[in-house]
Amino acid sequence: MEQLYAELFEAAGVGRRVGETIAGTAGQTQARWQTLWILGSGGTLTVPQVSRRLGVSRQNIQRLADQLQQEGLVALEPNPDHKTSPLLALTTEGRQALERINLAAEASHLEILEQFPASDVAALRALLRRFTAAMRTDPLS
Amino acid sequence: MEQLYAELFEAAGVGRRVGETIAGTAGQTQARWQTLWILGSGGTLTVPQVSRRLGVSRQNIQRLADQLQQEGLVALEPNPDHKTSPLLALTTEGRQALERINLAAEASHLEILEQFPASDVAALRALLRRFTAAMRTDPLS
DNA sequence: GCTAAATCAGCAACGAGTTGTCAAATTGAC
DNA sequence: GTCAATTTGACAACTCGTTGCTGATTTAGC
């Protein structure tokens, strides 16, 4: 069981590094990529909305959004529903950066799928979901 | 594929929290537990040796070791092989703390195994190892 | 032995994420 | 409408982990 945890953390670590490298092809980081991704697929959202979708703290996304805005990848739009909580929207530049990252990600996925076929992906996903559910019912957690 | 990554990170996150909670039963953290565990099973080691076994940076372990020493869970022993790199050894108090954590961990493992049987653990481990290997051969990483 | 390369401790800086607090804005119950 | 509860932005402090650098120590080639 300990080995399962060790291998889980190792896989997550390697995966994080792969993501960091992919994002790096467009001069971005894993965390910025995730934010761009959410905005690209979910339209315009406020900072708290993004943080809830990503399951991280509001302040963390606030900081990332400030950086992305300074770099010109994200623009603030007035929010008709909230006077002081603007909507985040991808700029043209931001959309292009996301596009570049997505291309690199696609290449990486195809590479990995050559050695780890789609059927294994499905099996691994199913086991991960069940393991996560089992951990969640542990009263200790 | 994106979903596989999402589920992998989610599982690792939940696992980390479970470990944090287990370590918390003895007033420790996940990271401190890992260090205690290495020292408990590997005898006396230097800081760089621990960091290599855990796959983290030396400075990180240095800081943890300093804290554990201040709390009296770890003691520094002179290293016959190296004048300025002392060996870390568990104190009686440290061994007791590790024992308490291990008991809580064992209880958690049994709980989880009720819903996620040993055969699934083996299957998940095998898939994780193969997926990690596939990610590692990705030239992007 | 002696010298070059690797390893080590200590320090600083940084990254990414967390929690906590406070005042302003929004929402909802009545 | 009013007022309490929630949400939000801004700011600060903190954790845990990283990299980078420097000087001392050890190791290995010769």
Short mmCIF file of C-alpha atoms (C1' of nucleotides) in Angstrom, two decimals:
data_model
loop_
_atom_site.label_atom_id
_atom_site.label_comp_id
_atom_site.label_asym_id
_atom_site.label_seq_id
_atom_site.Cartn_x
_atom_site.Cartn_y
_atom_site.Cartn_z
CA MET A 1 0.00 0.00 0.00
CA GLU A 2 2.80 2.39 0.84
CA GLN A 3 4.26 1.59 -2.54
CA LEU A 4 1.00 2.48 -4.21
CA TYR A 5 1.15 5.90 -2.59
CA ALA A 6 4.78 6.29 -3.57
CA GLU A 7 4.03 5.40 -7.17
CA LEU A 8 0.99 7.67 -7.20
CA PHE A 9 3.02 10.63 -5.98
CA GLU A 10 5.80 9.81 -8.41
CA ALA A 11 3.40 9.67 -11.35
CA ALA A 12 1.81 12.94 -10.31
CA GLY A 13 5.23 14.53 -9.99
CA VAL A 14 6.32 13.38 -13.42
CA GLY A 15 2.99 14.49 -14.87
CA ARG A 16 3.38 17.89 -13.27
CA ARG A 17 6.82 18.23 -14.79
CA VAL A 18 5.52 17.21 -18.23
CA GLY A 19 2.82 19.85 -17.95
CA GLU A 20 5.35 22.43 -16.85
CA THR A 21 7.52 21.60 -19.85
CA ILE A 22 4.61 21.77 -22.28
CA ALA A 23 3.51 25.11 -20.88
CA GLY A 24 7.11 26.24 -21.09
CA THR A 25 7.06 25.91 -24.89
CA ALA A 26 4.92 29.06 -24.85
CA GLY A 27 6.78 30.73 -22.02
CA GLN A 28 4.06 29.85 -19.55
CA THR A 29 3.77 27.70 -16.44
CA GLN A 30 1.47 24.84 -15.58
CA ALA A 31 -0.63 27.05 -13.30
CA ARG A 32 -0.99 29.83 -15.90
CA TRP A 33 -1.90 27.23 -18.52
CA GLN A 34 -4.69 25.88 -16.35
CA THR A 35 -6.13 29.34 -15.91
CA LEU A 36 -5.90 30.08 -19.64
CA TRP A 37 -7.51 26.71 -20.32
CA ILE A 38 -10.47 27.41 -18.07
CA LEU A 39 -10.98 30.81 -19.65
CA GLY A 40 -10.63 29.36 -23.15
CA SER A 41 -13.22 26.68 -22.59
CA GLY A 42 -15.52 28.39 -20.13
CA GLY A 43 -15.81 31.85 -21.62
CA THR A 44 -15.44 34.85 -19.33
CA LEU A 45 -15.35 34.16 -15.62
CA THR A 46 -14.55 36.04 -12.44
CA VAL A 47 -11.54 35.19 -10.31
CA PRO A 48 -13.58 33.33 -7.67
CA GLN A 49 -15.33 31.32 -10.39
CA VAL A 50 -12.01 30.19 -11.85
CA SER A 51 -10.68 29.28 -8.42
CA ARG A 52 -13.73 27.17 -7.66
CA ARG A 53 -13.46 25.29 -10.95
CA LEU A 54 -9.79 24.57 -10.37
CA GLY A 55 -10.28 23.71 -6.73
CA VAL A 56 -7.66 26.14 -5.50
CA SER A 57 -7.81 29.24 -3.37
CA ARG A 58 -9.25 32.50 -4.60
CA GLN A 59 -6.11 34.45 -3.67
CA ASN A 60 -3.93 32.13 -5.69
CA ILE A 61 -5.96 32.72 -8.85
CA GLN A 62 -6.06 36.42 -8.07
CA ARG A 63 -2.28 36.53 -8.22
CA LEU A 64 -2.11 34.47 -11.42
CA ALA A 65 -4.79 36.64 -13.04
CA ASP A 66 -2.88 39.80 -12.13
CA GLN A 67 0.24 38.38 -13.77
CA LEU A 68 -1.62 37.24 -16.89
CA GLN A 69 -3.24 40.64 -17.20
CA GLN A 70 0.11 42.41 -16.89
CA GLU A 71 1.49 40.13 -19.62
CA GLY A 72 -1.45 41.00 -21.86
CA LEU A 73 -2.85 37.45 -22.09
CA VAL A 74 -5.98 38.26 -20.18
CA ALA A 75 -8.15 41.36 -20.14
CA LEU A 76 -10.62 42.59 -17.56
CA GLU A 77 -14.16 43.17 -18.75
CA PRO A 78 -16.82 44.96 -16.74
CA ASN A 79 -19.12 42.51 -15.02
CA PRO A 80 -22.78 43.49 -15.37
CA ASP A 81 -23.61 41.34 -12.35
CA HIS A 82 -20.97 42.67 -10.00
CA LYS A 83 -19.58 46.17 -9.80
CA THR A 84 -16.16 45.33 -8.38
CA SER A 85 -15.55 41.77 -9.58
CA PRO A 86 -14.57 42.05 -13.25
CA LEU A 87 -14.74 39.21 -15.74
CA LEU A 88 -11.53 37.69 -17.07
CA ALA A 89 -11.37 37.15 -20.83
CA LEU A 90 -8.60 35.88 -23.08
CA THR A 91 -7.02 38.49 -25.32
CA THR A 92 -5.98 37.59 -28.88
CA GLU A 93 -2.49 37.13 -27.55
CA GLY A 94 -3.75 34.92 -24.76
CA ARG A 95 -5.72 32.81 -27.18
CA GLN A 96 -2.64 32.37 -29.35
CA ALA A 97 -0.53 31.32 -26.37
CA LEU A 98 -3.17 28.78 -25.37
CA GLU A 99 -3.26 27.48 -28.93
CA ARG A 100 0.51 26.96 -28.95
CA ILE A 101 0.38 25.12 -25.64
CA ASN A 102 -2.49 22.93 -26.80
CA LEU A 103 -0.53 21.91 -29.89
CA ALA A 104 2.45 20.91 -27.76
CA ALA A 105 0.14 19.03 -25.41
CA GLU A 106 -1.44 17.14 -28.29
CA ALA A 107 2.00 16.10 -29.54
CA SER A 108 2.94 14.90 -26.08
CA HIS A 109 -0.29 12.94 -25.73
CA LEU A 110 0.25 11.15 -29.04
CA GLU A 111 3.78 10.30 -28.02
CA ILE A 112 2.64 8.86 -24.73
CA LEU A 113 -0.27 6.97 -26.29
CA GLU A 114 2.20 5.03 -28.43
CA GLN A 115 3.48 3.34 -25.31
CA PHE A 116 0.39 3.57 -23.17
CA PRO A 117 -2.63 2.77 -25.34
CA ALA A 118 -6.06 4.27 -24.95
CA SER A 119 -7.41 1.10 -23.37
CA ASP A 120 -4.83 1.43 -20.61
CA VAL A 121 -5.75 5.08 -20.18
CA ALA A 122 -9.35 4.08 -19.62
CA ALA A 123 -8.40 1.32 -17.19
CA LEU A 124 -6.08 3.60 -15.24
CA ARG A 125 -8.71 6.32 -15.08
CA ALA A 126 -11.31 3.90 -13.73
CA LEU A 127 -8.94 2.58 -11.06
CA LEU A 128 -7.86 6.08 -10.06
CA ARG A 129 -11.46 7.16 -9.65
CA ARG A 130 -12.26 4.16 -7.51
CA PHE A 131 -9.13 4.58 -5.41
CA THR A 132 -9.89 8.26 -4.88
CA ALA A 133 -13.42 7.39 -3.80
CA ALA A 134 -12.08 4.76 -1.38
CA MET A 135 -9.65 7.26 0.14
CA ARG A 136 -12.43 9.80 0.51
CA THR A 137 -14.58 7.45 2.58
CA ASP A 138 -11.72 6.86 4.99
CA PRO A 139 -12.97 8.51 8.19
CA LEU A 140 -9.43 9.69 8.86
CA SER A 141 -9.51 11.91 5.82
CA MET B 1 -6.05 12.21 -21.76
CA GLU B 2 -6.55 15.56 -20.05
CA GLN B 3 -9.02 13.80 -17.81
CA LEU B 4 -6.44 11.19 -16.91
CA TYR B 5 -4.10 13.95 -15.76
CA ALA B 6 -6.91 15.64 -13.86
CA GLU B 7 -7.81 12.40 -12.09
CA LEU B 8 -4.16 11.65 -11.41
CA PHE B 9 -3.64 15.03 -9.77
CA GLU B 10 -6.87 14.70 -7.86
CA ALA B 11 -5.92 11.28 -6.52
CA ALA B 12 -2.48 12.54 -5.52
CA GLY B 13 -4.08 15.52 -3.81
CA VAL B 14 -6.49 13.37 -1.85
CA GLY B 15 -3.67 10.97 -0.99
CA ARG B 16 -1.55 13.83 0.23
CA ARG B 17 -4.37 15.03 2.43
CA VAL B 18 -4.90 11.52 3.84
CA GLY B 19 -1.19 11.33 4.65
CA GLU B 20 -1.30 14.76 6.21
CA THR B 21 -4.21 13.73 8.39
CA ILE B 22 -2.55 10.49 9.46
CA ALA B 23 0.66 12.30 10.34
CA GLY B 24 -1.45 14.86 12.17
CA THR B 25 -2.58 12.21 14.65
CA ALA B 26 0.93 12.45 16.08
CA GLY B 27 1.27 16.19 15.62
CA GLN B 28 3.44 15.74 12.57
CA THR B 29 3.18 16.54 8.87
CA GLN B 30 3.40 14.35 5.81
CA ALA B 31 6.90 15.57 5.02
CA ARG B 32 8.17 15.01 8.56
CA TRP B 33 6.61 11.54 8.57
CA GLN B 34 8.44 10.60 5.40
CA THR B 35 11.74 11.66 6.90
CA LEU B 36 11.06 9.76 10.12
CA TRP B 37 10.04 6.73 8.09
CA ILE B 38 13.25 6.73 6.06
CA LEU B 39 15.31 7.01 9.23
CA GLY B 40 13.25 4.32 10.93
CA SER B 41 13.72 1.82 8.16
CA GLY B 42 17.11 2.80 6.84
CA GLY B 43 19.06 3.31 10.04
CA THR B 44 21.19 6.41 10.38
CA LEU B 45 21.65 8.51 7.26
CA THR B 46 23.02 11.90 6.34
CA VAL B 47 20.81 14.70 5.07
CA PRO B 48 21.86 14.25 1.42
CA GLN B 49 21.22 10.50 1.65
CA VAL B 50 17.69 11.07 2.91
CA SER B 51 17.01 13.64 0.20
CA ARG B 52 18.17 11.26 -2.51
CA ARG B 53 15.99 8.44 -1.23
CA LEU B 54 12.95 10.70 -1.11
CA GLY B 55 13.72 12.32 -4.43
CA VAL B 56 13.57 15.85 -3.07
CA SER B 57 16.13 18.58 -2.68
CA ARG B 58 18.83 18.49 -0.07
CA GLN B 59 17.93 21.90 1.34
CA ASN B 60 14.38 20.82 1.89
CA ILE B 61 15.47 17.84 4.00
CA GLN B 62 18.00 20.03 5.74
CA ARG B 63 15.21 22.30 6.94
CA LEU B 64 13.00 19.37 8.01
CA ALA B 65 15.91 17.75 9.81
CA ASP B 66 16.65 20.99 11.66
CA GLN B 67 13.03 21.16 12.81
CA LEU B 68 12.91 17.50 13.83
CA GLN B 69 16.11 17.94 15.77
CA GLN B 70 14.75 20.99 17.56
CA GLU B 71 11.64 19.01 18.48
CA GLY B 72 13.78 16.21 19.84
CA LEU B 73 12.63 13.53 17.40
CA VAL B 74 15.96 13.22 15.68
CA ALA B 75 19.49 13.44 17.03
CA LEU B 76 22.75 14.17 15.27
CA GLU B 77 25.45 11.55 15.57
CA PRO B 78 29.04 12.07 14.53
CA ASN B 79 29.73 10.60 11.14
CA PRO B 80 32.96 8.61 11.03
CA ASP B 81 33.04 8.98 7.26
CA HIS B 82 32.48 12.71 7.04
CA LYS B 83 33.64 15.40 9.42
CA THR B 84 30.91 17.97 8.72
CA SER B 85 27.98 15.82 7.57
CA PRO B 86 26.49 14.26 10.71
CA LEU B 87 24.25 11.21 10.71
CA LEU B 88 20.58 11.59 11.59
CA ALA B 89 19.16 9.04 14.02
CA LEU B 90 15.71 8.69 15.56
CA THR B 91 15.52 9.43 19.27
CA THR B 92 13.28 7.36 21.53
CA GLU B 93 10.72 10.11 21.23
CA GLY B 94 11.04 10.07 17.46
CA ARG B 95 10.60 6.32 17.34
CA GLN B 96 7.46 6.59 19.44
CA ALA B 97 6.01 9.27 17.19
CA LEU B 98 6.73 7.12 14.13
CA GLU B 99 5.07 4.17 15.84
CA ARG B 100 1.92 6.16 16.51
CA ILE B 101 1.77 7.35 12.92
CA ASN B 102 2.32 3.85 11.58
CA LEU B 103 -0.58 2.54 13.62
CA ALA B 104 -2.90 5.21 12.23
CA ALA B 105 -1.63 4.49 8.73
CA GLU B 106 -2.30 0.79 9.13
CA ALA B 107 -5.87 1.51 10.23
CA SER B 108 -6.38 3.77 7.23
CA HIS B 109 -4.97 1.16 4.86
CA LEU B 110 -7.34 -1.52 6.14
CA GLU B 111 -10.25 0.87 5.81
CA ILE B 112 -9.37 1.66 2.21
CA LEU B 113 -8.68 -1.98 1.32
CA GLU B 114 -12.26 -2.83 2.21
CA GLN B 115 -13.41 -0.81 -0.77
CA PHE B 116 -10.37 -1.12 -2.96
CA PRO B 117 -9.13 -4.71 -2.75
CA ALA B 118 -5.51 -5.81 -2.95
CA SER B 119 -5.96 -7.05 -6.51
CA ASP B 120 -6.97 -3.54 -7.56
CA VAL B 121 -4.02 -2.10 -5.71
CA ALA B 122 -1.73 -4.35 -7.72
CA ALA B 123 -3.43 -3.48 -10.99
CA LEU B 124 -3.32 0.25 -10.26
CA ARG B 125 0.34 0.07 -9.28
CA ALA B 126 1.23 -1.70 -12.51
CA LEU B 127 -0.64 0.83 -14.63
CA LEU B 128 0.87 3.75 -12.76
CA ARG B 129 4.36 2.40 -13.29
CA ARG B 130 3.76 1.93 -17.00
CA PHE B 131 2.19 5.37 -17.37
CA THR B 132 5.08 6.99 -15.54
CA ALA B 133 7.53 5.19 -17.79
CA ALA B 134 5.60 6.36 -20.87
CA MET B 135 5.64 9.96 -19.67
CA ARG B 136 9.35 9.74 -19.00
CA THR B 137 10.15 8.72 -22.58
CA ASP B 138 8.23 11.72 -23.91
CA PRO B 139 11.01 13.84 -25.43
CA LEU B 140 9.21 16.93 -24.17
CA SER B 141 9.79 15.92 -20.58
"C1'" DG C 1 51.08 12.37 -2.13
"C1'" DC C 2 48.71 16.04 -5.05
"C1'" DT C 3 45.47 17.91 -7.65
"C1'" DA C 4 40.79 17.95 -9.97
"C1'" DA C 5 36.13 16.68 -9.46
"C1'" DA C 6 32.30 15.70 -6.71
"C1'" DT C 7 29.86 16.36 -2.40
"C1'" DC C 8 28.42 18.89 1.50
"C1'" DA C 9 26.44 22.78 4.72
"C1'" DG C 10 24.74 27.25 4.97
"C1'" DC C 11 22.56 31.10 3.14
"C1'" DA C 12 19.57 33.68 0.12
"C1'" DA C 13 16.06 34.21 -3.28
"C1'" DC C 14 12.24 32.58 -5.46
"C1'" DG C 15 7.60 29.98 -6.87
"C1'" DA C 16 3.23 28.29 -5.94
"C1'" DG C 17 0.02 27.67 -2.91
"C1'" DT C 18 -2.26 28.32 1.71
"C1'" DT C 19 -4.69 30.88 5.59
"C1'" DG C 20 -6.29 35.07 7.82
"C1'" DT C 21 -8.15 39.74 8.11
"C1'" DC C 22 -10.68 43.84 6.69
"C1'" DA C 23 -13.65 46.81 4.18
"C1'" DA C 24 -16.73 47.16 0.23
"C1'" DA C 25 -20.27 45.01 -2.54
"C1'" DT C 26 -23.86 41.71 -3.31
"C1'" DT C 27 -27.55 38.59 -2.02
"C1'" DG C 28 -31.43 36.91 0.45
"C1'" DA C 29 -34.81 36.70 4.26
"C1'" DC C 30 -38.22 39.11 6.16
"C1'" DG D 1 -36.85 48.47 1.91
"C1'" DT D 2 -33.79 46.96 5.66
"C1'" DC D 3 -30.49 44.27 7.67
"C1'" DA D 4 -27.74 40.11 8.27
"C1'" DA D 5 -25.02 36.76 5.77
"C1'" DT D 6 -22.22 35.83 1.96
"C1'" DT D 7 -19.01 37.12 -1.57
"C1'" DT D 8 -15.33 39.79 -3.22
"C1'" DG D 9 -10.73 42.41 -3.63
"C1'" DA D 10 -6.63 43.83 -1.43
"C1'" DC D 11 -2.95 42.97 1.55
"C1'" DA D 12 -0.02 40.33 4.62
"C1'" DA D 13 2.07 36.35 6.64
"C1'" DC D 14 3.09 31.80 6.27
"C1'" DT D 15 4.35 26.75 4.50
"C1'" DC D 16 6.75 23.74 1.67
"C1'" DG D 17 9.43 23.08 -1.91
"C1'" DT D 18 12.73 24.74 -5.45
"C1'" DT D 19 17.22 26.73 -7.53
"C1'" DG D 20 21.58 29.12 -7.19
"C1'" DC D 21 25.77 30.35 -4.98
"C1'" DT D 22 29.96 29.96 -1.94
"C1'" DG D 23 33.39 27.93 0.81
"C1'" DA D 24 34.79 23.68 3.12
"C1'" DT D 25 35.33 18.65 2.82
"C1'" DT D 26 35.83 14.36 0.70
"C1'" DT D 27 36.92 11.25 -3.21
"C1'" DA D 28 39.42 9.59 -7.08
"C1'" DG D 29 42.86 9.80 -10.79
"C1'" DC D 30 47.44 9.79 -11.46
#
